mmCIF file of C-alpha atoms and ligand atoms in Angstrom:
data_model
loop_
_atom_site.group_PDB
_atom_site.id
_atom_site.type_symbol
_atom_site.label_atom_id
_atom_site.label_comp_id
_atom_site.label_asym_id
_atom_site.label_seq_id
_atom_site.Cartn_x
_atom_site.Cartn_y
_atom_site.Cartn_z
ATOM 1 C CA UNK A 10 -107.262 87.297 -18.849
ATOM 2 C CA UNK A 11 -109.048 88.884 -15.867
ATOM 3 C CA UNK A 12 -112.785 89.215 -16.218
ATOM 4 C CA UNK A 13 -113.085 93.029 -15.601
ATOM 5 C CA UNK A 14 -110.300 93.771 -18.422
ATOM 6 C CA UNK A 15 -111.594 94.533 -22.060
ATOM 7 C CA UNK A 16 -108.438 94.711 -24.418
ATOM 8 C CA UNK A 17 -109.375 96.180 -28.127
ATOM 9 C CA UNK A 18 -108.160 94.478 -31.032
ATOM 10 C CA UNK A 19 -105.136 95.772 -32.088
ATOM 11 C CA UNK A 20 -103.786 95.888 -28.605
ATOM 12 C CA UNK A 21 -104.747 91.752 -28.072
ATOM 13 C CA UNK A 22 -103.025 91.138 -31.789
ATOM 14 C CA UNK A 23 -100.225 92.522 -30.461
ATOM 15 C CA UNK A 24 -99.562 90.560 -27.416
ATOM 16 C CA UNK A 25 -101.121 87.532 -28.864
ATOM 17 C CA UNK A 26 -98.140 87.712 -31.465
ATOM 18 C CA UNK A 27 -95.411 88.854 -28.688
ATOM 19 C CA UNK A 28 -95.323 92.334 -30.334
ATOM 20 C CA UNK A 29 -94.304 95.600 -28.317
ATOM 21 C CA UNK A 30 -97.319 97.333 -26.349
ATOM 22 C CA UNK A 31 -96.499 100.633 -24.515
ATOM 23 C CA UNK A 32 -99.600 101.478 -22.026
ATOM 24 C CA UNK A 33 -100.653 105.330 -21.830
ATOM 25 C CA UNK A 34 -102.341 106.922 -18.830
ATOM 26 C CA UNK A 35 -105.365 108.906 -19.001
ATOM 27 C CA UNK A 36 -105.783 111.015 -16.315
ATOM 28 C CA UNK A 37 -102.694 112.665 -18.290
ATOM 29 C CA UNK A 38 -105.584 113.257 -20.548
ATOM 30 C CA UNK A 39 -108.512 114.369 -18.357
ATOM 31 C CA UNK A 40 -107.014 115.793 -15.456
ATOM 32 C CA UNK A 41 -103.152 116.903 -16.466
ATOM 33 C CA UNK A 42 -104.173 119.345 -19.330
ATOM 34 C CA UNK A 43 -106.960 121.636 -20.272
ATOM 35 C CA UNK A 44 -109.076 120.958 -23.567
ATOM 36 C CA UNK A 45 -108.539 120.724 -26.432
ATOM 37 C CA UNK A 46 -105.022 120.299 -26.116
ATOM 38 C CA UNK A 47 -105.308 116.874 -24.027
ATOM 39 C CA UNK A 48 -106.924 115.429 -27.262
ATOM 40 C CA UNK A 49 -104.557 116.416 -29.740
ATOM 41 C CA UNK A 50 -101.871 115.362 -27.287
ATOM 42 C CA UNK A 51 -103.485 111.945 -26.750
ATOM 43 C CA UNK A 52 -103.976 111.307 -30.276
ATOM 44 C CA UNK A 53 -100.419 112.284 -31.047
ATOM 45 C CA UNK A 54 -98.958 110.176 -27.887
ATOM 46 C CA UNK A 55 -100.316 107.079 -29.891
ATOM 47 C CA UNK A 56 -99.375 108.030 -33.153
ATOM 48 C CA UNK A 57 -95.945 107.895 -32.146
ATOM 49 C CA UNK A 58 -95.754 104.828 -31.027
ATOM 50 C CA UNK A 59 -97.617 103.306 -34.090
ATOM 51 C CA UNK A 60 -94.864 104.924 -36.031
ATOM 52 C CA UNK A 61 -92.278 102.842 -33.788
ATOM 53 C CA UNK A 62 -94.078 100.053 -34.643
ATOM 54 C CA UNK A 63 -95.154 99.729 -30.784
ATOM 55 C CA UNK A 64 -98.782 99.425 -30.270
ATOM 56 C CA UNK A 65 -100.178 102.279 -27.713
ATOM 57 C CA UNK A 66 -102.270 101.535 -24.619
ATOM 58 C CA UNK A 67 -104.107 104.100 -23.605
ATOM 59 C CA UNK A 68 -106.378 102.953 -20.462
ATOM 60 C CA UNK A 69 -109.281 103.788 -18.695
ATOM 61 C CA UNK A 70 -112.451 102.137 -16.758
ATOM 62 C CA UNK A 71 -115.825 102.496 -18.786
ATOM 63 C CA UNK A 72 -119.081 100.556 -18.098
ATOM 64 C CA UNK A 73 -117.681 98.683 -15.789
ATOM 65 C CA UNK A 74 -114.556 97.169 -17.540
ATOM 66 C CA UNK A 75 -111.098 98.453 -17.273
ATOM 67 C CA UNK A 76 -110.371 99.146 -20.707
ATOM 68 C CA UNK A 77 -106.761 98.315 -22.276
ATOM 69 C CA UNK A 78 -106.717 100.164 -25.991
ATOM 70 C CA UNK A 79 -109.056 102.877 -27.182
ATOM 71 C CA UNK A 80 -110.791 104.062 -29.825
ATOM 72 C CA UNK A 81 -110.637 108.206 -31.197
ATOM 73 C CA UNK A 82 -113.908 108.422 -30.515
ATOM 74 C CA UNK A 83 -113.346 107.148 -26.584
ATOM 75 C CA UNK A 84 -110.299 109.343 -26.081
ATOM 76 C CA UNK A 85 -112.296 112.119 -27.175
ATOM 77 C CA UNK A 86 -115.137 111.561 -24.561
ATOM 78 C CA UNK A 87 -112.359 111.179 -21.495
ATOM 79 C CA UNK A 88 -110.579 114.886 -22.886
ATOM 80 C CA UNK A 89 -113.977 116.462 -23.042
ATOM 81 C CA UNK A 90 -116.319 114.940 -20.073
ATOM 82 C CA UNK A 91 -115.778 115.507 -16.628
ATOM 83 C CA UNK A 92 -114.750 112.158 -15.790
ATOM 84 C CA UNK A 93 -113.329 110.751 -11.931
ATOM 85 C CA UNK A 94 -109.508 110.768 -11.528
ATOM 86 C CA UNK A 95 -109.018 107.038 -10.484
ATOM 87 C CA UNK A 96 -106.301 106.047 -8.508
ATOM 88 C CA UNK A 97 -105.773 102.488 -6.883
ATOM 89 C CA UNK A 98 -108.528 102.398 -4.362
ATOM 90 C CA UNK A 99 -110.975 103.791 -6.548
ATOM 91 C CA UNK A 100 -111.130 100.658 -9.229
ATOM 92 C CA UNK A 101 -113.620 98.182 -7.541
ATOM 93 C CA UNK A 102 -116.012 101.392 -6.673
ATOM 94 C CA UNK A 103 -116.179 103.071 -10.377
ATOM 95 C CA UNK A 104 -116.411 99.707 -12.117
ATOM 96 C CA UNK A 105 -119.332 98.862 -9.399
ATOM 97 C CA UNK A 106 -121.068 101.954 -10.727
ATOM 98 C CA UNK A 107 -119.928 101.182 -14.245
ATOM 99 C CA UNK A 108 -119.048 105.405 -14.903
ATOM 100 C CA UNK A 109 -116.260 106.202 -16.774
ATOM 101 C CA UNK A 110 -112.782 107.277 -14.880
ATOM 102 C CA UNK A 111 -109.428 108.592 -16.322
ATOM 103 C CA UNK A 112 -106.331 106.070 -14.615
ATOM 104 C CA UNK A 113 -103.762 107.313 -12.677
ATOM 105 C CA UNK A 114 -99.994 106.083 -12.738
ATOM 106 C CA UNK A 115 -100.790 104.061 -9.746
ATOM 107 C CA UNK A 116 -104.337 102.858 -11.624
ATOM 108 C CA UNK A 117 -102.376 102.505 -14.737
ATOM 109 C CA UNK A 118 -99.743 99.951 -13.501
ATOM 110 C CA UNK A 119 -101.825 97.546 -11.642
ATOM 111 C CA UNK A 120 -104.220 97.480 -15.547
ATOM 112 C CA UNK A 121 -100.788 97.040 -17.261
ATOM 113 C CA UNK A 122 -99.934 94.601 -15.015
ATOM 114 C CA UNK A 123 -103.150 92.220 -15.023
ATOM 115 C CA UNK A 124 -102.408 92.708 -19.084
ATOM 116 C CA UNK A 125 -99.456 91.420 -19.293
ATOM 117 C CA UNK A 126 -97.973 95.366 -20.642
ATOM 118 C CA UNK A 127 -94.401 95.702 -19.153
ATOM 119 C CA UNK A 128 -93.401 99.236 -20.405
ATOM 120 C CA UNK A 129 -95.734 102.909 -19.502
ATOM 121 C CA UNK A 130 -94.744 105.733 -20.787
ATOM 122 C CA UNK A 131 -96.203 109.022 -18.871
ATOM 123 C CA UNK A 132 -95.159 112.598 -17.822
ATOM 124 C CA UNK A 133 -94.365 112.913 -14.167
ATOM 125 C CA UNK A 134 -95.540 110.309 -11.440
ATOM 126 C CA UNK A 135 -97.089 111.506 -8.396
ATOM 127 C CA UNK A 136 -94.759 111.509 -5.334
ATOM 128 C CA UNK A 137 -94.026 113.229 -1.835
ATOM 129 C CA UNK A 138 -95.531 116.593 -2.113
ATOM 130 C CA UNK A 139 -93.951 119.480 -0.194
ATOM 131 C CA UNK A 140 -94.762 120.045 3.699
ATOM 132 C CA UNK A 141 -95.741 116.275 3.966
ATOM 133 C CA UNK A 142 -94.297 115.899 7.066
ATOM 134 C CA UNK A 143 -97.185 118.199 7.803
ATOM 135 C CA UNK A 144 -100.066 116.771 5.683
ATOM 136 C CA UNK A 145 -99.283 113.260 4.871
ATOM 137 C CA UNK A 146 -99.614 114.024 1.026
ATOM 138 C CA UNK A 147 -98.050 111.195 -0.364
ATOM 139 C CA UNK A 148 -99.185 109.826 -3.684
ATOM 140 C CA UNK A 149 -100.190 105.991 -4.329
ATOM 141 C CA UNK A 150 -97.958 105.969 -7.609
ATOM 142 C CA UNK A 151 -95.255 105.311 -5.307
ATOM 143 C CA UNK A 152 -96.775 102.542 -3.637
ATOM 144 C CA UNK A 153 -97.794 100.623 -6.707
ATOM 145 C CA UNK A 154 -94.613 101.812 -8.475
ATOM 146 C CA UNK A 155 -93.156 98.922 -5.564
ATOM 147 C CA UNK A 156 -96.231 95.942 -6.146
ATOM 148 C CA UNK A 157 -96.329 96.059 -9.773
ATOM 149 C CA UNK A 158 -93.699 94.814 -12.491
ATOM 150 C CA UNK A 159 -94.188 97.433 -14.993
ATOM 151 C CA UNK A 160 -91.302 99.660 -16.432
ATOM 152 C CA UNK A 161 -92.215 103.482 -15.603
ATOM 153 C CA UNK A 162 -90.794 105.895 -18.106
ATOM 154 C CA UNK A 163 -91.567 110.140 -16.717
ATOM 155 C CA UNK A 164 -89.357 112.784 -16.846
ATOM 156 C CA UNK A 165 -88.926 112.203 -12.657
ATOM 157 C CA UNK A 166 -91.169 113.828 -10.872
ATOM 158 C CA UNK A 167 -93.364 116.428 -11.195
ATOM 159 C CA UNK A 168 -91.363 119.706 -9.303
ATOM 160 C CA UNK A 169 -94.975 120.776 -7.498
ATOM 161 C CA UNK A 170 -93.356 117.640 -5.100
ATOM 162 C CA UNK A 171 -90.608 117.478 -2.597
ATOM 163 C CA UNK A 172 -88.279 115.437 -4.886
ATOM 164 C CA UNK A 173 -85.756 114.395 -2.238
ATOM 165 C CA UNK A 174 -88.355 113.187 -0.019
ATOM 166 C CA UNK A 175 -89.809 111.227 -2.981
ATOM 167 C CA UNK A 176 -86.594 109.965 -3.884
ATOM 168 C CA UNK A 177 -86.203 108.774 -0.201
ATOM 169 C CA UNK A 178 -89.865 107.178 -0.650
ATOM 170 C CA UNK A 179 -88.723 105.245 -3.264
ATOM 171 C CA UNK A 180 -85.783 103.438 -1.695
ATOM 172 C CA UNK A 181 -87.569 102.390 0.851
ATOM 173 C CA UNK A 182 -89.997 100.883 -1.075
ATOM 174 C CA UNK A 183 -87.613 99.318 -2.950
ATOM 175 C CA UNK A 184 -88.283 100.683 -6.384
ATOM 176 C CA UNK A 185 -85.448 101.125 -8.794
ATOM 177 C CA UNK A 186 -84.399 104.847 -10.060
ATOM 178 C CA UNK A 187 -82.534 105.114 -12.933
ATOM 179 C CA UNK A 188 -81.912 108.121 -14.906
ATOM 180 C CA UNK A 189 -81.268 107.746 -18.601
ATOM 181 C CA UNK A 190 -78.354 108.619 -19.826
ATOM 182 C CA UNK A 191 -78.041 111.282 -16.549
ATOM 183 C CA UNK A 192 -77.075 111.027 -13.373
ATOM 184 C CA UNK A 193 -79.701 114.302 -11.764
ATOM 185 C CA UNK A 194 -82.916 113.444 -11.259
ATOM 186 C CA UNK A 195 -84.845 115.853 -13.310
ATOM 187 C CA UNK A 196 -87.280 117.575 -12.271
ATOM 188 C CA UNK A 197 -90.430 117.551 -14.711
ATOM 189 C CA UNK A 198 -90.196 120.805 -16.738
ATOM 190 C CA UNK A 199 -86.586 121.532 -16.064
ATOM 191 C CA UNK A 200 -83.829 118.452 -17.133
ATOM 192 C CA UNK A 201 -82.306 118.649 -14.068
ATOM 193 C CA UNK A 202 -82.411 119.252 -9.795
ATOM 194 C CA UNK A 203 -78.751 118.459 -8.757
ATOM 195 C CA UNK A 204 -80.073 115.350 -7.134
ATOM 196 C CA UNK A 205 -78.168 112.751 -7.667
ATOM 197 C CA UNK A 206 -79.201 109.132 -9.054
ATOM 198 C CA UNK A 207 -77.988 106.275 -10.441
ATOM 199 C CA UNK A 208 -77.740 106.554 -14.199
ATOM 200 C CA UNK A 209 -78.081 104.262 -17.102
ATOM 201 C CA UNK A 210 -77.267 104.229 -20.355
ATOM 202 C CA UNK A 211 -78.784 101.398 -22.506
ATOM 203 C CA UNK A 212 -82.556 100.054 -23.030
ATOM 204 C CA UNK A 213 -81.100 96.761 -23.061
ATOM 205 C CA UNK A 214 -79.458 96.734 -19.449
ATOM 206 C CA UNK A 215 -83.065 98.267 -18.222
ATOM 207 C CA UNK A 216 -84.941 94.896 -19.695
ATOM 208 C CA UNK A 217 -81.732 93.012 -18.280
ATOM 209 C CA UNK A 218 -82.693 94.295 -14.468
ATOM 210 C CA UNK A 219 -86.000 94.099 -15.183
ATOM 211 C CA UNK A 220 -85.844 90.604 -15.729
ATOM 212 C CA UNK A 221 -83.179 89.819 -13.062
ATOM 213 C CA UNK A 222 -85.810 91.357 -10.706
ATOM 214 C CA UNK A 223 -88.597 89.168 -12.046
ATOM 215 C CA UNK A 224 -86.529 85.558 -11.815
ATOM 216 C CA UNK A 225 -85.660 86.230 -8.494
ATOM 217 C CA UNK A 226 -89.408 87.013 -7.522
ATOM 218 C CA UNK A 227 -88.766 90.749 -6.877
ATOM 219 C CA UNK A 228 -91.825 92.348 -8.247
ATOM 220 C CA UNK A 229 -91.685 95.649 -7.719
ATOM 221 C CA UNK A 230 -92.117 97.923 -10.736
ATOM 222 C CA UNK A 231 -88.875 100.096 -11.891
ATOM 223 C CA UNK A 232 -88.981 103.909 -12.470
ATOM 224 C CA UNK A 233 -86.819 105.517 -15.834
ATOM 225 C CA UNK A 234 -86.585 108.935 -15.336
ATOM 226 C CA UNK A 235 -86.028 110.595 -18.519
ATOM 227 C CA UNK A 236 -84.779 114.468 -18.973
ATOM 228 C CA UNK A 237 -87.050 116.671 -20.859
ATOM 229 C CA UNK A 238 -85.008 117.508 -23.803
ATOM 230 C CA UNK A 239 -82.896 120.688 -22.931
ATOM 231 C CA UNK A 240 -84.165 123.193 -25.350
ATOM 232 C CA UNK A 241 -87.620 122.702 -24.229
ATOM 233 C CA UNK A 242 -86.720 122.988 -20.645
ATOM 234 C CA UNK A 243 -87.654 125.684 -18.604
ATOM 235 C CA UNK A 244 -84.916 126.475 -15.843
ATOM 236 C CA UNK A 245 -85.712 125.258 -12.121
ATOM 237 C CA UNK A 246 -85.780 129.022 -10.762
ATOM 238 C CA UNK A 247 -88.219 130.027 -13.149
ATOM 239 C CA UNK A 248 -90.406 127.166 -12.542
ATOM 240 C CA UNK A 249 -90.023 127.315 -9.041
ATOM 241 C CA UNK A 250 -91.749 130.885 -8.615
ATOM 242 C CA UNK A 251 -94.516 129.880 -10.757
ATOM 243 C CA UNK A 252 -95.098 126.680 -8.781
ATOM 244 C CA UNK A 253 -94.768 128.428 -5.270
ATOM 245 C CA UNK A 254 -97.855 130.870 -6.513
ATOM 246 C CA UNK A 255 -99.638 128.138 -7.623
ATOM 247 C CA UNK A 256 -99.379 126.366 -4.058
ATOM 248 C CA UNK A 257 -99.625 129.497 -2.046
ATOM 249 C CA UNK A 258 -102.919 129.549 -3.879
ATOM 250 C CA UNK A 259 -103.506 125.468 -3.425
ATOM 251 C CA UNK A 260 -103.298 126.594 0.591
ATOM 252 C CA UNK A 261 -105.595 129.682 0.732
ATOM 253 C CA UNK A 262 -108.547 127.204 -1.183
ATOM 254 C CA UNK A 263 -107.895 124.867 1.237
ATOM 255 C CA UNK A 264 -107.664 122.258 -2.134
ATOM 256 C CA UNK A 265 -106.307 119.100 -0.710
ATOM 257 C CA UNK A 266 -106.244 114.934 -1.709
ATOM 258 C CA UNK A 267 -107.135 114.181 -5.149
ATOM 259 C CA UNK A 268 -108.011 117.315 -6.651
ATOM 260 C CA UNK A 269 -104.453 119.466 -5.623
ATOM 261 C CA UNK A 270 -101.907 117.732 -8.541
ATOM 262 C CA UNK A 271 -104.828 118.615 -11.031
ATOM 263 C CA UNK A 272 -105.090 121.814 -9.650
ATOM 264 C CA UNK A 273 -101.646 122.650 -9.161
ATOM 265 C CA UNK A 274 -101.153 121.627 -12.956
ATOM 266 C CA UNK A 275 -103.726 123.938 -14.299
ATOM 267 C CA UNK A 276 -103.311 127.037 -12.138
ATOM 268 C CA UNK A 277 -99.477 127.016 -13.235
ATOM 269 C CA UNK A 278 -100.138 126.778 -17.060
ATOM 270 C CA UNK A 279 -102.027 129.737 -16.166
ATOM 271 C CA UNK A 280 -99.323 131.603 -14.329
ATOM 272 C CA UNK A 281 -96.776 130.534 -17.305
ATOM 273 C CA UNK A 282 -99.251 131.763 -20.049
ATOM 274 C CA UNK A 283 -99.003 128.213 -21.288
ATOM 275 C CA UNK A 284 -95.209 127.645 -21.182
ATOM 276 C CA UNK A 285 -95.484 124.727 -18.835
ATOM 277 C CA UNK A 286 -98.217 123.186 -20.674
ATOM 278 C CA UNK A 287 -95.804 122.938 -24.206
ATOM 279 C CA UNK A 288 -92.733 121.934 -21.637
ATOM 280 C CA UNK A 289 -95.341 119.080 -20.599
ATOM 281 C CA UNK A 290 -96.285 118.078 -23.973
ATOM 282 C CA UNK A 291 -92.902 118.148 -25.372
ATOM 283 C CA UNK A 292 -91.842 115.834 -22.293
ATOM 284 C CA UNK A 293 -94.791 113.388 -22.209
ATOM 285 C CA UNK A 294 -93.590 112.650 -26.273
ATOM 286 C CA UNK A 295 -90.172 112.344 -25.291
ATOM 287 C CA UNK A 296 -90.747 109.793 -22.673
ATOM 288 C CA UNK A 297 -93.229 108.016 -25.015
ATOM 289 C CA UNK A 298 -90.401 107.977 -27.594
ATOM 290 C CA UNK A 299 -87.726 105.958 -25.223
ATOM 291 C CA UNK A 300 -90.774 103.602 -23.821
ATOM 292 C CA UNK A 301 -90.908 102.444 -27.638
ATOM 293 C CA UNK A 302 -87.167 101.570 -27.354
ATOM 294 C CA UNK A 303 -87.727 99.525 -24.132
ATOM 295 C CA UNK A 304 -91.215 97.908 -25.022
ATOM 296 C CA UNK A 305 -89.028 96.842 -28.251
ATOM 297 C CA UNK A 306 -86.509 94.716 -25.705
ATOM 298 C CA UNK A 307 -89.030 92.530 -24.925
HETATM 299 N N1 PSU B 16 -98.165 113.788 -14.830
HETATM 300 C C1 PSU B 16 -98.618 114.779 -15.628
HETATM 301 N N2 PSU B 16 -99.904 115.147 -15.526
HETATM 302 C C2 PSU B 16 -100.758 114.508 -14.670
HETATM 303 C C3 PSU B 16 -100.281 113.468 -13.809
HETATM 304 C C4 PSU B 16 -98.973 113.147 -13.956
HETATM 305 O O1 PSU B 16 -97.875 115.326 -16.424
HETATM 306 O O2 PSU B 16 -101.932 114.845 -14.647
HETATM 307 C C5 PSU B 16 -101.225 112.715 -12.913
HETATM 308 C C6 PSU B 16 -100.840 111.240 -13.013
HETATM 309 O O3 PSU B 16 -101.974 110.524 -13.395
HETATM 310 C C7 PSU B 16 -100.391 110.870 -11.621
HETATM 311 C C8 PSU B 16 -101.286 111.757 -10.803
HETATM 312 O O4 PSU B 16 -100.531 109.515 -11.347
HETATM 313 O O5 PSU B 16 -101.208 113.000 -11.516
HETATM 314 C C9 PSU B 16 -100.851 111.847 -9.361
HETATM 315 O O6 PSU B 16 -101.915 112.261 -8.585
HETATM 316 P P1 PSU B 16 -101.851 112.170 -6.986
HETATM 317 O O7 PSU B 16 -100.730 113.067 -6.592
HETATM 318 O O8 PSU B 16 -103.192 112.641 -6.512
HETATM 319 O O9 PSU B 16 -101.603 110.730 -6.654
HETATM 320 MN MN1 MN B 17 -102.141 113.036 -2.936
#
């Protein structure tokens, strides 16, 4: 086990005894939704997968140690702190200072990884975010979604992005898109964006490509996007109003890097008087829910 990894108890049983582990994000948790609904959504995000008989994952870095598995009390302190969003290239410096930081997707896989955790369950990844071609905004999920061997389960990605240009990110990184059970990439709070993707229809046959990809030394990670249930969904037009106010504002603050997904995500649960926050609860579970299944392959 890598030196700078702490794994709690429960979460080194399980992989000790070849039990499934499902790793959880936490910048989901200090950064993706407004207290104190991030704690009761935490809390609940494990408690599902306990009930699966998967053991959850949340991660984070604290006091210098990336931290695989954590206590109430610990999940409480990243939903109610400000703490840093980490992303890849933040790691080495917030375990150098030994503060506390909430783990992006990108974060997220490369701790899963040096774990040995194959399946993460989150809400949306980061991707290509609109006018790109103009500011460069292109989120390191994707780039770690191709270097690390980790099974990705979101509901797509988030529609604040340019999801074609993501899509086209993807390929040429090399990362596999599969929509479950669907063949339209959905788009975060609606189950669909009439883009078209591959579709698959078993948990088995993703741990069968998963594995093909491993043997033959392909290590690139593997992306499951999973629809939002449809009677939580809220339609693309709808969304798509809300989400152009909320970047129209985004431009006139001049909020750019790091701090515009977190921003972006607040100021529209604002807009939608908290309709996009219970679409993004009810999503998060839902991919949680079909991680179990495919941590449970393995
Ligand atoms: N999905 C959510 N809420 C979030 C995020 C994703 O439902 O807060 C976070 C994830 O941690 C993701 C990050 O990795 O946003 C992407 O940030 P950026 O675009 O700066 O890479
Ligand atoms: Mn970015």
């Amino acid at each position: 086990m890598n030196k700078y990894l702490e794994v709690s108890k429960p979460v080194a049983e399980a992989l000790d005894n070849n039990k499934p582990v499902i790793a959880l994000e936490s910048t989901i948790i200090s950064h993706g939704m407004p207290y104190p609904q991030n704690i009761e959504v935490a809390k609940h995000l494990e408690k599902i997968a306990r009930e699966k008989g998967v053991e959850p994952a949340t991660i984070c870095l604290m006091n210098g140690k990336i931290k695989i598995g954590l206590s109430d009390s610990e999940i409480e302190s990243l939903a109610k702190d400000r703490v840093e969003k980490v992303s890849s290239r933040d790691i080495g410096r917030i375990l150098s200072n030994r503060k506390a930081g909430a783990t992006t997707v990108a974060a997220t896989m490369i701790a899963a990884n040096l774990a040995g955790i194959k399946v993460f369950a989150t809400g949306g990844i980061g991707g290509v975010h609109r006018f790109a071609e103009e500011t460069f905004d292109i989120s390191t999920d994707l780039k770690e979604l191709s270097g690390n061997p980790v099974i990705v389960v979101s509901a797509g990605a988030k529609a604040i992005l340019d999801l074609h240009k993501t899509l086209e990110v993807l390929e040429t990184f090399g990362v596999p898109v599969y929509g479950f059970r669907t063949d339209n990439f959905p788009a975060f709070y609606s189950a669909s964006s009439n883009i078209n993707i591959e579709t698959i229809d078993s948990v088995e046959m993703i741990k069968k490509i998963f594995c093909i990809n491993r043997e033959l030394g392909i290590n690139c990670g593997m992306l499951i996007a999973n629809p939002i249930p449809k009677k939580y969904e809220i339609k693309f037009e709808i969304m798509n109003d809300w989400i152009e106010k909320a970047l129209e504002r985004s431009t006139k603050m001049n909020i750019t890097g790091k701090e515009l997904t977190p921003f972006l995500l607040s100021e529209i649960v604002k807009i939608s008087n908290g309709r996009s926050l219970e679409a993004n609860i009810k999503l998060v579970e839902n991919n949680v829910r079909l991680g179990c299944e495919i941590a449970k392959q393995f």
